[in-house]
Amino acid sequence: MKRRPVWPAACLALLLGGCSLAPPLPPAPRQSLAATATTVQRRISLMPDDTRRAPRTLLAVLRVRGAGWRAAFLTPYGQRLVTLIHEDGDSRYREGDVPLATLGDTLPPADWLAARLDWCLWPVAALQAAFDGTPWTVDVADGARIIRHHGRTVARITPADAEFARAETVRLDDRRGGYRLRISPLPETSHE
């Protein structure tokens, strides 16, 4: 009986399983933020590392409901593109004024964006509680919060003390996810 080499099958399995090398979805914080604020408006800038894809700036209205939240994403002109719903361990986009199919890959996956917004807007203590007993960790070093999975850095968020209700610019660098994200307060409008 002729023996076949094992390495071609092993290489094929590694290639087909390449997607599984990315970290699984992190646990979401269960802490409600409704005590601090229920709705905030922010400018969200998504900057893909792939230079063939254009950066995108959207307006977001984030509303906290218990431990979950929703974010309506609008164009700078006010057209509602999608609503990101993040509740009960599930994240999904709900169609807005344009069909989801027409957006293509102009937005990152709903699970990715929801997790990154959690990382940027919830207090470090809420993330530590959510990550307790999992391969995920959050540490503060040099003015940034560092998110790790099995000890490998996934993202760096500045400033380290960013929170949902605080009107400040927050930056996330997620090279493993292929995006950088900037969350900025909207300028106050004068009603004179």
Coordinates of N, CA, C and O in Angstrom, one line a residue:
M1 N 0.8 -1.2 0.0 CA 0.0 0.0 0.0 C 0.9 1.2 0.0 O 1.8 1.4 0.8
K2 N 0.6 2.2 -0.9 CA 1.4 3.4 -1.0 C 1.0 4.4 -0.1 O -0.2 4.7 0.0
R3 N 1.9 5.0 0.7 CA 1.6 6.1 1.6 C 1.6 7.4 0.9 O 2.6 7.7 0.2
R4 N 0.7 8.3 1.2 CA 0.6 9.6 0.6 C 1.2 10.6 1.6 O 1.0 10.5 2.8
P5 N 1.9 11.6 1.1 CA 2.4 12.6 2.1 C 1.3 13.4 2.7 O 0.3 13.6 2.1
V6 N 1.5 13.7 4.0 CA 0.5 14.4 4.8 C 0.6 15.9 4.6 O -0.4 16.6 4.7
W7 N 1.7 16.4 4.3 CA 1.9 17.9 4.2 C 1.0 18.6 3.2 O 0.5 19.7 3.5
P8 N 0.6 18.0 2.0 CA -0.3 18.8 1.2 C -1.7 19.0 1.9 O -2.2 20.1 1.8
A9 N -2.1 18.0 2.5 CA -3.4 18.1 3.2 C -3.3 19.1 4.4 O -4.2 19.9 4.6
A10 N -2.2 19.1 5.1 CA -2.0 20.0 6.2 C -2.0 21.5 5.7 O -2.6 22.4 6.3
C11 N -1.3 21.7 4.5 CA -1.2 23.0 4.0 C -2.6 23.5 3.5 O -3.0 24.7 3.7
L12 N -3.4 22.6 2.9 CA -4.7 22.9 2.4 C -5.6 23.3 3.6 O -6.3 24.3 3.6
A13 N -5.5 22.5 4.7 CA -6.3 22.8 5.9 C -5.9 24.2 6.5 O -6.8 24.9 6.9
L14 N -4.6 24.5 6.5 CA -4.2 25.8 7.0 C -4.7 26.9 6.1 O -5.2 27.9 6.6
L15 N -4.7 26.8 4.8 CA -5.2 27.8 3.9 C -6.7 28.0 4.1 O -7.2 29.1 4.1
L16 N -7.4 26.9 4.1 CA -8.9 27.0 4.2 C -9.3 27.5 5.6 O -10.3 28.1 5.8
G17 N -8.5 27.2 6.6 CA -8.8 27.7 8.0 C -8.2 29.1 8.3 O -8.3 29.5 9.4
G18 N -7.6 29.8 7.3 CA -7.0 31.0 7.6 C -7.9 32.0 8.2 O -7.5 32.8 9.0
C19 N -9.2 32.0 7.9 CA -10.1 33.0 8.5 C -10.2 32.7 10.0 O -10.5 33.6 10.8
S20 N -10.0 31.5 10.4 CA -10.2 31.1 11.8 C -9.0 31.6 12.6 O -9.1 31.6 13.8
L21 N -8.0 32.2 12.0 CA -6.8 32.7 12.7 C -7.2 34.1 13.3 O -6.5 34.5 14.2
A22 N -8.2 34.7 12.8 CA -8.6 36.0 13.3 C -9.3 35.7 14.7 O -9.9 34.7 14.9
P23 N -9.2 36.7 15.6 CA -9.8 36.4 16.9 C -11.3 36.3 16.8 O -11.9 36.9 16.0
P24 N -11.9 35.4 17.6 CA -13.4 35.3 17.7 C -13.9 36.6 18.2 O -13.2 37.5 18.7
L25 N -15.2 36.7 18.2 CA -15.9 37.9 18.7 C -15.7 38.0 20.2 O -15.8 37.0 20.9
P26 N -15.4 39.2 20.7 CA -15.2 39.4 22.2 C -16.5 39.5 22.9 O -17.5 39.8 22.3
P27 N -16.5 39.1 24.2 CA -17.8 39.3 24.9 C -18.1 40.8 25.1 O -17.2 41.6 25.1
A28 N -19.4 41.1 25.1 CA -19.8 42.5 25.2 C -20.0 42.9 26.6 O -20.4 42.1 27.4
P29 N -19.7 44.2 27.0 CA -20.0 44.6 28.3 C -21.5 44.5 28.6 O -22.3 44.7 27.8
R30 N -21.9 44.1 29.8 CA -23.3 44.0 30.2 C -23.7 45.2 31.0 O -24.9 45.4 31.3
Q31 N -22.8 46.1 31.3 CA -23.2 47.3 32.1 C -24.0 48.2 31.3 O -23.7 48.6 30.1
S32 N -25.1 48.7 31.8 CA -25.9 49.7 31.1 C -25.3 51.1 31.3 O -24.7 51.4 32.4
L33 N -25.3 51.9 30.3 CA -24.8 53.2 30.4 C -26.0 54.3 30.5 O -25.7 55.4 30.5
A34 N -27.2 53.8 30.7 CA -28.3 54.7 30.7 C -28.3 55.6 31.9 O -28.9 56.7 31.8
A35 N -27.5 55.3 32.9 CA -27.4 56.2 34.1 C -26.6 57.5 33.7 O -26.8 58.5 34.3
T36 N -25.7 57.4 32.7 CA -24.9 58.5 32.4 C -25.5 59.3 31.2 O -25.4 60.5 31.3
A37 N -26.0 58.7 30.3 CA -26.7 59.4 29.1 C -27.4 58.3 28.3 O -27.0 57.1 28.3
T38 N -28.5 58.7 27.7 CA -29.2 57.7 26.9 C -28.9 57.8 25.4 O -29.0 56.9 24.7
T39 N -28.6 59.0 25.0 CA -28.4 59.3 23.5 C -27.2 60.2 23.4 O -27.1 61.2 24.1
V40 N -26.3 59.9 22.4 CA -25.3 60.8 22.1 C -25.2 60.9 20.5 O -25.6 59.9 19.8
Q41 N -24.6 62.0 20.0 CA -24.4 62.1 18.6 C -22.9 62.3 18.4 O -22.2 63.0 19.1
R42 N -22.4 61.5 17.4 CA -21.0 61.5 17.1 C -20.7 61.5 15.6 O -21.6 61.0 14.8
R43 N -19.5 61.9 15.2 CA -19.1 61.8 13.9 C -18.1 60.6 13.9 O -17.2 60.5 14.7
I44 N -18.4 59.6 13.0 CA -17.6 58.4 13.0 C -16.8 58.4 11.6 O -17.4 58.4 10.6
S45 N -15.5 58.3 11.7 CA -14.7 58.2 10.5 C -14.1 56.8 10.5 O -13.4 56.4 11.4
L46 N -14.3 56.1 9.4 CA -13.8 54.7 9.1 C -12.7 54.8 8.1 O -13.0 55.3 7.0
M47 N -11.5 54.5 8.5 CA -10.4 54.5 7.5 C -9.8 53.2 7.3 O -9.1 52.6 8.2
P48 N -10.1 52.5 6.2 CA -9.6 51.2 5.9 C -8.1 51.2 5.6 O -7.6 52.2 5.0
D49 N -7.4 50.2 6.0 CA -6.0 50.1 5.7 C -5.8 49.9 4.2 O -4.7 50.2 3.7
D50 N -6.7 49.2 3.6 CA -6.6 48.9 2.2 C -6.9 50.2 1.4 O -8.0 50.8 1.4
T51 N -5.8 50.7 0.8 CA -5.9 52.0 0.1 C -6.8 52.0 -1.1 O -7.1 53.1 -1.6
R52 N -7.2 50.9 -1.6 CA -8.2 50.8 -2.7 C -9.6 51.2 -2.2 O -10.5 51.4 -3.1
R53 N -9.8 51.2 -0.9 CA -11.1 51.5 -0.4 C -11.1 52.9 0.2 O -10.1 53.2 1.0
A54 N -12.1 53.7 -0.1 CA -12.1 55.1 0.4 C -12.5 55.2 1.9 O -13.3 54.4 2.3
P55 N -11.9 56.1 2.6 CA -12.4 56.4 3.9 C -13.8 56.9 3.9 O -14.3 57.4 2.9
R56 N -14.5 56.7 5.0 CA -15.9 57.1 5.0 C -16.2 57.8 6.3 O -15.8 57.3 7.4
T57 N -16.9 58.9 6.3 CA -17.3 59.7 7.5 C -18.8 59.7 7.5 O -19.5 60.0 6.6
L58 N -19.3 59.3 8.7 CA -20.8 59.2 8.9 C -21.1 59.9 10.2 O -20.3 60.0 11.1
L59 N -22.4 60.3 10.3 CA -22.9 60.8 11.6 C -23.6 59.6 12.3 O -24.2 58.8 11.6
A60 N -23.5 59.6 13.6 CA -24.1 58.5 14.3 C -24.9 59.0 15.5 O -24.4 59.9 16.2
V61 N -26.1 58.5 15.6 CA -26.9 58.8 16.8 C -27.0 57.5 17.6 O -27.6 56.5 17.1
L62 N -26.3 57.4 18.7 CA -26.2 56.2 19.5 C -27.2 56.3 20.7 O -27.2 57.3 21.4
R63 N -28.0 55.3 20.8 CA -29.0 55.3 21.9 C -28.9 54.0 22.7 O -28.9 52.9 22.2
V64 N -28.6 54.2 24.0 CA -28.5 53.0 24.9 C -29.8 52.6 25.4 O -30.7 53.4 25.8
R65 N -30.1 51.3 25.4 CA -31.3 50.7 25.9 C -30.9 49.5 26.7 O -30.6 48.4 26.2
G66 N -30.9 49.6 28.0 CA -30.4 48.6 28.9 C -29.0 48.3 28.7 O -28.1 49.2 28.6
A67 N -28.6 47.0 28.5 CA -27.2 46.7 28.2 C -26.9 46.7 26.7 O -25.8 46.5 26.3
G68 N -28.0 46.9 25.9 CA -27.8 47.0 24.5 C -27.8 48.4 24.0 O -28.1 49.3 24.7
W69 N -27.6 48.6 22.7 CA -27.6 49.9 22.1 C -27.9 49.8 20.6 O -27.8 48.7 20.0
R70 N -28.3 50.9 20.0 CA -28.5 51.1 18.6 C -27.8 52.3 18.1 O -27.7 53.3 18.9
A71 N -27.3 52.3 16.9 CA -26.6 53.4 16.3 C -27.2 53.6 14.9 O -27.0 52.8 14.1
A72 N -27.8 54.8 14.7 CA -28.3 55.1 13.4 C -27.2 55.8 12.7 O -26.6 56.8 13.2
F73 N -26.7 55.4 11.5 CA -25.6 56.0 10.8 C -26.2 56.8 9.6 O -27.0 56.2 8.8
L74 N -25.9 58.0 9.5 CA -26.4 58.9 8.5 C -25.2 59.5 7.7 O -24.1 59.6 8.2
T75 N -25.5 59.9 6.5 CA -24.5 60.6 5.7 C -24.4 62.0 6.3 O -25.2 62.4 7.0
P76 N -23.3 62.7 5.9 CA -23.2 64.1 6.4 C -24.4 65.0 6.0 O -24.6 66.0 6.6
Y77 N -25.2 64.5 5.0 CA -26.3 65.3 4.6 C -27.6 64.9 5.2 O -28.7 65.4 4.9
G78 N -27.5 63.9 6.1 CA -28.7 63.5 6.9 C -29.5 62.3 6.4 O -30.5 61.9 7.0
Q79 N -29.0 61.6 5.3 CA -29.7 60.4 4.8 C -29.3 59.2 5.7 O -28.1 59.0 5.9
R80 N -30.3 58.5 6.3 CA -30.1 57.4 7.1 C -29.7 56.2 6.3 O -30.5 55.7 5.5
L81 N -28.4 55.7 6.4 CA -28.0 54.6 5.7 C -28.4 53.3 6.3 O -29.0 52.4 5.7
V82 N -28.0 53.1 7.6 CA -28.3 51.8 8.3 C -28.4 52.1 9.8 O -28.0 53.2 10.2
T83 N -29.0 51.2 10.5 CA -29.0 51.2 12.0 C -28.3 50.0 12.4 O -28.6 48.9 11.9
L84 N -27.3 50.1 13.3 CA -26.6 49.0 13.8 C -27.2 48.7 15.2 O -27.3 49.5 16.1
I85 N -27.7 47.5 15.3 CA -28.4 47.0 16.5 C -27.5 46.1 17.2 O -27.0 45.1 16.6
H86 N -27.2 46.3 18.5 CA -26.3 45.5 19.3 C -27.0 45.2 20.6 O -27.1 46.0 21.5
E87 N -27.5 43.9 20.7 CA -28.2 43.5 21.9 C -28.2 42.0 22.0 O -28.1 41.3 21.0
D88 N -28.2 41.5 23.2 CA -28.3 40.1 23.5 C -27.2 39.3 22.8 O -27.4 38.2 22.2
G89 N -26.0 39.8 22.7 CA -24.9 39.1 22.1 C -24.9 39.0 20.6 O -24.2 38.3 19.9
D90 N -25.8 39.8 20.0 CA -26.0 39.8 18.5 C -25.8 41.2 18.0 O -26.3 42.2 18.6
S91 N -25.2 41.3 16.8 CA -25.1 42.6 16.1 C -25.5 42.5 14.7 O -25.1 41.5 14.0
R92 N -26.3 43.4 14.2 CA -26.8 43.3 12.8 C -27.1 44.7 12.3 O -27.4 45.6 13.1
Y93 N -27.1 44.9 11.0 CA -27.5 46.1 10.4 C -28.9 46.0 10.0 O -29.4 45.0 9.5
R94 N -29.7 47.1 10.2 CA -31.0 47.2 9.7 C -31.0 48.3 8.6 O -30.5 49.3 8.8
E95 N -31.7 47.9 7.5 CA -31.7 48.8 6.3 C -32.3 50.2 6.7 O -33.2 50.3 7.5
G96 N -31.7 51.2 6.1 CA -32.1 52.6 6.3 C -32.8 53.1 5.0 O -33.7 52.4 4.4
D97 N -32.5 54.3 4.5 CA -33.1 54.9 3.4 C -32.6 54.2 2.0 O -33.2 54.5 1.0
V98 N -31.5 53.5 2.1 CA -31.0 52.8 0.9 C -30.9 51.3 1.2 O -30.7 50.9 2.3
P99 N -31.1 50.5 0.2 CA -31.0 49.0 0.4 C -29.6 48.6 0.9 O -28.6 49.2 0.4
L100 N -29.5 47.7 1.8 CA -28.2 47.2 2.3 C -27.3 46.7 1.2 O -26.1 46.9 1.2
A101 N -27.9 46.1 0.2 CA -27.1 45.5 -0.9 C -26.3 46.6 -1.6 O -25.3 46.3 -2.2
T102 N -26.8 47.8 -1.7 CA -26.1 48.9 -2.4 C -24.9 49.4 -1.7 O -24.1 50.1 -2.2
L103 N -24.9 49.1 -0.4 CA -23.7 49.6 0.4 C -22.5 48.7 0.2 O -21.4 49.2 0.5
G104 N -22.7 47.5 -0.3 CA -21.5 46.6 -0.5 C -20.6 46.5 0.7 O -21.1 46.3 1.8
D105 N -19.3 46.7 0.5 CA -18.4 46.6 1.6 C -17.9 48.0 2.1 O -16.8 48.1 2.6
T106 N -18.8 49.0 1.9 CA -18.4 50.3 2.4 C -18.4 50.4 3.9 O -17.9 51.4 4.5
L107 N -19.1 49.5 4.6 CA -19.1 49.4 6.0 C -18.5 48.1 6.5 O -18.6 47.1 5.8
P108 N -17.8 48.1 7.6 CA -17.2 46.9 8.1 C -18.3 46.0 8.6 O -19.5 46.4 8.8
P109 N -18.1 44.7 8.9 CA -19.1 43.8 9.4 C -19.7 44.4 10.7 O -19.0 45.0 11.5
A110 N -21.0 44.1 10.9 CA -21.7 44.6 12.0 C -21.1 44.2 13.4 O -20.9 45.0 14.3
D111 N -20.7 42.9 13.5 CA -20.1 42.4 14.7 C -18.8 43.2 15.0 O -18.5 43.5 16.2
W112 N -18.0 43.4 14.0 CA -16.7 44.1 14.2 C -16.9 45.5 14.7 O -16.4 46.0 15.7
L113 N -17.8 46.3 14.0 CA -18.0 47.7 14.4 C -18.7 47.8 15.7 O -18.3 48.6 16.5
A114 N -19.6 46.9 16.1 CA -20.2 46.9 17.4 C -19.2 46.7 18.5 O -19.2 47.4 19.5
A115 N -18.3 45.7 18.3 CA -17.3 45.4 19.3 C -16.3 46.6 19.5 O -16.0 46.9 20.6
R116 N -16.0 47.2 18.4 CA -15.0 48.3 18.5 C -15.7 49.6 19.1 O -15.0 50.3 19.9
L117 N -17.0 49.8 18.9 CA -17.6 50.9 19.6 C -17.7 50.6 21.1 O -17.5 51.5 21.9
D118 N -18.0 49.3 21.4 CA -18.0 48.9 22.8 C -16.6 49.3 23.4 O -16.5 49.9 24.5
W119 N -15.5 48.9 22.8 CA -14.2 49.1 23.3 C -13.9 50.6 23.5 O -13.1 51.0 24.4
C120 N -14.4 51.4 22.6 CA -14.1 52.9 22.6 C -15.0 53.6 23.6 O -14.6 54.7 24.1
L121 N -16.2 53.2 23.8 CA -17.2 54.0 24.6 C -17.5 53.5 26.0 O -18.1 54.3 26.8
W122 N -17.2 52.3 26.3 CA -17.5 51.8 27.6 C -16.3 52.0 28.5 O -15.2 51.9 28.0
P123 N -16.5 52.2 29.8 CA -15.4 52.3 30.7 C -14.5 51.1 30.8 O -15.0 50.0 30.5
V124 N -13.2 51.3 31.1 CA -12.3 50.1 31.1 C -12.8 49.1 32.1 O -12.7 47.9 31.8
A125 N -13.4 49.5 33.2 CA -13.8 48.6 34.2 C -14.9 47.7 33.7 O -15.0 46.5 34.0
A126 N -15.8 48.2 32.8 CA -16.9 47.4 32.2 C -16.3 46.4 31.2 O -16.7 45.2 31.2
L127 N -15.2 46.8 30.5 CA -14.6 45.8 29.6 C -13.9 44.7 30.4 O -13.9 43.6 30.0
Q128 N -13.2 45.1 31.4 CA -12.5 44.1 32.3 C -13.5 43.1 32.8 O -13.2 41.9 32.8
A129 N -14.6 43.6 33.3 CA -15.6 42.6 33.8 C -16.1 41.7 32.7 O -16.3 40.5 32.9
A130 N -16.4 42.2 31.5 CA -16.8 41.4 30.4 C -15.8 40.4 29.9 O -16.1 39.3 29.6
F131 N -14.5 40.8 30.0 CA -13.4 39.9 29.5 C -13.0 38.9 30.6 O -12.2 38.0 30.2
D132 N -13.4 39.1 31.8 CA -12.9 38.2 32.9 C -13.2 36.7 32.6 O -14.3 36.4 32.2
G133 N -12.2 35.9 32.7 CA -12.3 34.5 32.5 C -12.3 34.1 31.0 O -12.6 33.0 30.7
T134 N -12.0 35.0 30.1 CA -11.9 34.8 28.7 C -10.5 35.0 28.2 O -9.7 35.6 28.9
P135 N -10.1 34.7 27.0 CA -8.8 35.0 26.4 C -8.6 36.5 26.1 O -7.5 36.9 25.7
W136 N -9.6 37.3 26.3 CA -9.6 38.7 26.1 C -9.1 39.5 27.3 O -9.5 39.2 28.4
T137 N -8.3 40.6 27.1 CA -7.9 41.4 28.2 C -7.9 42.9 27.7 O -7.8 43.1 26.5
V138 N -8.0 43.8 28.7 CA -7.8 45.2 28.4 C -6.9 45.7 29.5 O -7.1 45.5 30.7
D139 N -5.9 46.5 29.0 CA -4.9 47.1 29.9 C -4.8 48.6 29.5 O -5.0 48.9 28.4
V140 N -4.3 49.3 30.5 CA -4.1 50.8 30.2 C -2.6 51.0 30.3 O -1.9 50.6 31.3
A141 N -2.0 51.6 29.3 CA -0.6 51.8 29.2 C -0.3 53.0 28.3 O -0.9 53.2 27.3
D142 N 0.5 53.9 28.8 CA 0.9 55.1 28.0 C -0.3 55.9 27.5 O -0.3 56.3 26.3
G143 N -1.3 56.1 28.3 CA -2.5 56.9 27.9 C -3.4 56.2 26.9 O -4.3 56.9 26.4
A144 N -3.3 54.9 26.8 CA -4.2 54.2 25.8 C -4.7 52.9 26.5 O -4.1 52.4 27.4
R145 N -5.8 52.5 26.0 CA -6.3 51.1 26.4 C -5.9 50.2 25.3 O -6.1 50.4 24.1
I146 N -5.4 49.1 25.7 CA -4.9 48.0 24.8 C -5.8 46.8 24.9 O -5.9 46.2 26.0
I147 N -6.4 46.4 23.8 CA -7.2 45.2 23.8 C -6.3 44.1 23.3 O -5.7 44.2 22.2
R148 N -6.3 42.9 24.0 CA -5.5 41.8 23.6 C -6.4 40.5 23.6 O -7.3 40.4 24.3
H149 N -6.0 39.6 22.7 CA -6.6 38.3 22.6 C -5.5 37.3 22.7 O -4.6 37.3 21.9
H150 N -5.5 36.4 23.7 CA -4.4 35.5 24.0 C -3.1 36.2 24.1 O -2.1 35.7 23.5
G151 N -3.1 37.4 24.6 CA -1.8 38.1 24.8 C -1.3 38.9 23.6 O -0.4 39.7 23.6
R152 N -2.0 38.7 22.4 CA -1.6 39.4 21.2 C -2.5 40.7 21.1 O -3.7 40.6 21.2
T153 N -1.8 41.8 20.8 CA -2.5 43.1 20.7 C -3.5 43.1 19.5 O -3.0 42.7 18.4
V154 N -4.7 43.4 19.7 CA -5.7 43.5 18.7 C -6.0 45.0 18.3 O -6.1 45.4 17.2
A155 N -6.1 45.8 19.4 CA -6.4 47.2 19.1 C -5.8 48.1 20.2 O -5.6 47.7 21.3
R156 N -5.6 49.4 19.8 CA -5.1 50.4 20.8 C -6.1 51.6 20.6 O -6.4 52.1 19.5
I157 N -6.6 52.0 21.8 CA -7.6 53.1 21.8 C -7.1 54.2 22.7 O -6.6 54.0 23.8
T158 N -7.2 55.4 22.2 CA -6.8 56.6 22.9 C -7.9 57.6 22.9 O -8.6 57.8 21.8
P159 N -8.2 58.3 24.0 CA -7.5 58.2 25.3 C -8.0 57.0 26.0 O -9.1 56.5 25.7
A160 N -7.3 56.6 27.0 CA -7.6 55.4 27.8 C -8.9 55.5 28.6 O -9.6 54.6 28.9
D161 N -9.2 56.8 29.0 CA -10.4 57.0 29.9 C -11.6 57.4 29.1 O -12.5 58.0 29.7
A162 N -11.7 57.1 27.8 CA -12.8 57.5 27.0 C -14.1 56.8 27.5 O -14.0 55.7 28.0
E163 N -15.2 57.6 27.5 CA -16.5 57.0 27.9 C -17.6 57.5 27.0 O -17.5 58.6 26.4
F164 N -18.7 56.9 27.0 CA -19.9 57.1 26.2 C -20.4 58.6 26.3 O -20.6 59.2 25.3
A165 N -20.6 59.1 27.5 CA -21.2 60.4 27.6 C -20.2 61.6 27.5 O -20.6 62.7 27.4
R166 N -18.9 61.3 27.5 CA -17.9 62.3 27.4 C -17.7 62.8 26.0 O -17.4 62.0 25.1
A167 N -17.8 64.1 25.7 CA -17.7 64.6 24.4 C -16.2 64.9 24.1 O -15.6 65.9 24.4
E168 N -15.5 63.9 23.5 CA -14.1 64.0 23.2 C -13.8 63.1 22.0 O -14.6 62.2 21.7
T169 N -12.7 63.3 21.3 CA -12.3 62.5 20.2 C -11.6 61.2 20.7 O -10.7 61.3 21.5
V170 N -12.1 60.1 20.2 CA -11.5 58.8 20.5 C -11.0 58.2 19.3 O -11.6 58.2 18.2
R171 N -9.8 57.6 19.3 CA -9.2 57.0 18.2 C -8.9 55.5 18.5 O -8.4 55.2 19.5
L172 N -9.2 54.6 17.5 CA -9.0 53.2 17.6 C -8.1 52.8 16.4 O -8.4 53.2 15.3
D173 N -7.0 52.1 16.7 CA -6.2 51.5 15.7 C -6.3 50.0 15.8 O -5.8 49.4 16.7
D174 N -6.9 49.4 14.8 CA -7.1 48.0 14.8 C -6.5 47.4 13.5 O -7.2 47.2 12.5
R175 N -5.2 47.2 13.5 CA -4.5 46.7 12.3 C -4.9 45.3 12.0 O -4.9 44.9 10.8
R176 N -5.2 44.5 12.9 CA -5.7 43.1 12.6 C -7.0 43.1 12.0 O -7.4 42.3 11.2
G177 N -7.9 44.1 12.3 CA -9.2 44.3 11.7 C -9.1 45.0 10.4 O -10.1 45.1 9.6
G178 N -8.0 45.7 10.1 CA -7.9 46.4 8.8 C -8.5 47.8 8.8 O -8.8 48.3 7.7
Y179 N -8.8 48.4 9.9 CA -9.4 49.7 10.0 C -8.8 50.5 11.1 O -8.3 50.0 12.1
R180 N -8.9 51.8 10.9 CA -8.7 52.8 12.0 C -10.1 53.5 12.1 O -10.8 53.7 11.1
L181 N -10.4 53.9 13.3 CA -11.7 54.5 13.6 C -11.5 55.7 14.4 O -10.7 55.8 15.3
R182 N -12.2 56.8 14.1 CA -12.2 58.0 14.9 C -13.6 58.4 15.2 O -14.4 58.5 14.3
I183 N -13.9 58.6 16.5 CA -15.2 59.0 17.0 C -15.0 60.4 17.6 O -14.3 60.6 18.5
S184 N -15.7 61.4 17.0 CA -15.6 62.8 17.4 C -16.9 63.3 17.8 O -18.0 63.0 17.2
P185 N -16.9 64.3 18.7 CA -18.2 64.9 19.0 C -18.6 65.8 17.9 O -17.8 66.3 17.1
L186 N -19.9 66.0 17.7 CA -20.4 66.9 16.7 C -20.2 68.3 17.2 O -20.5 68.6 18.4
P187 N -19.9 69.3 16.4 CA -19.8 70.7 16.9 C -21.1 71.2 17.3 O -22.2 70.8 16.8
E188 N -21.1 72.0 18.4 CA -22.3 72.6 18.9 C -22.9 73.5 17.9 O -22.1 74.3 17.3
T189 N -24.2 73.5 17.7 CA -24.7 74.5 16.7 C -25.4 75.6 17.5 O -26.0 75.5 18.6
S190 N -25.2 76.8 17.0 CA -25.8 78.0 17.6 C -27.2 78.2 17.1 O -27.5 78.1 15.9
H191 N -28.1 78.5 18.0 CA -29.5 78.8 17.7 C -29.8 80.3 18.0 O -30.8 80.6 18.7
E192 N -29.1 81.2 17.4 CA -29.3 82.6 17.7 C -30.3 83.2 16.7 O -30.4 82.8 15.6

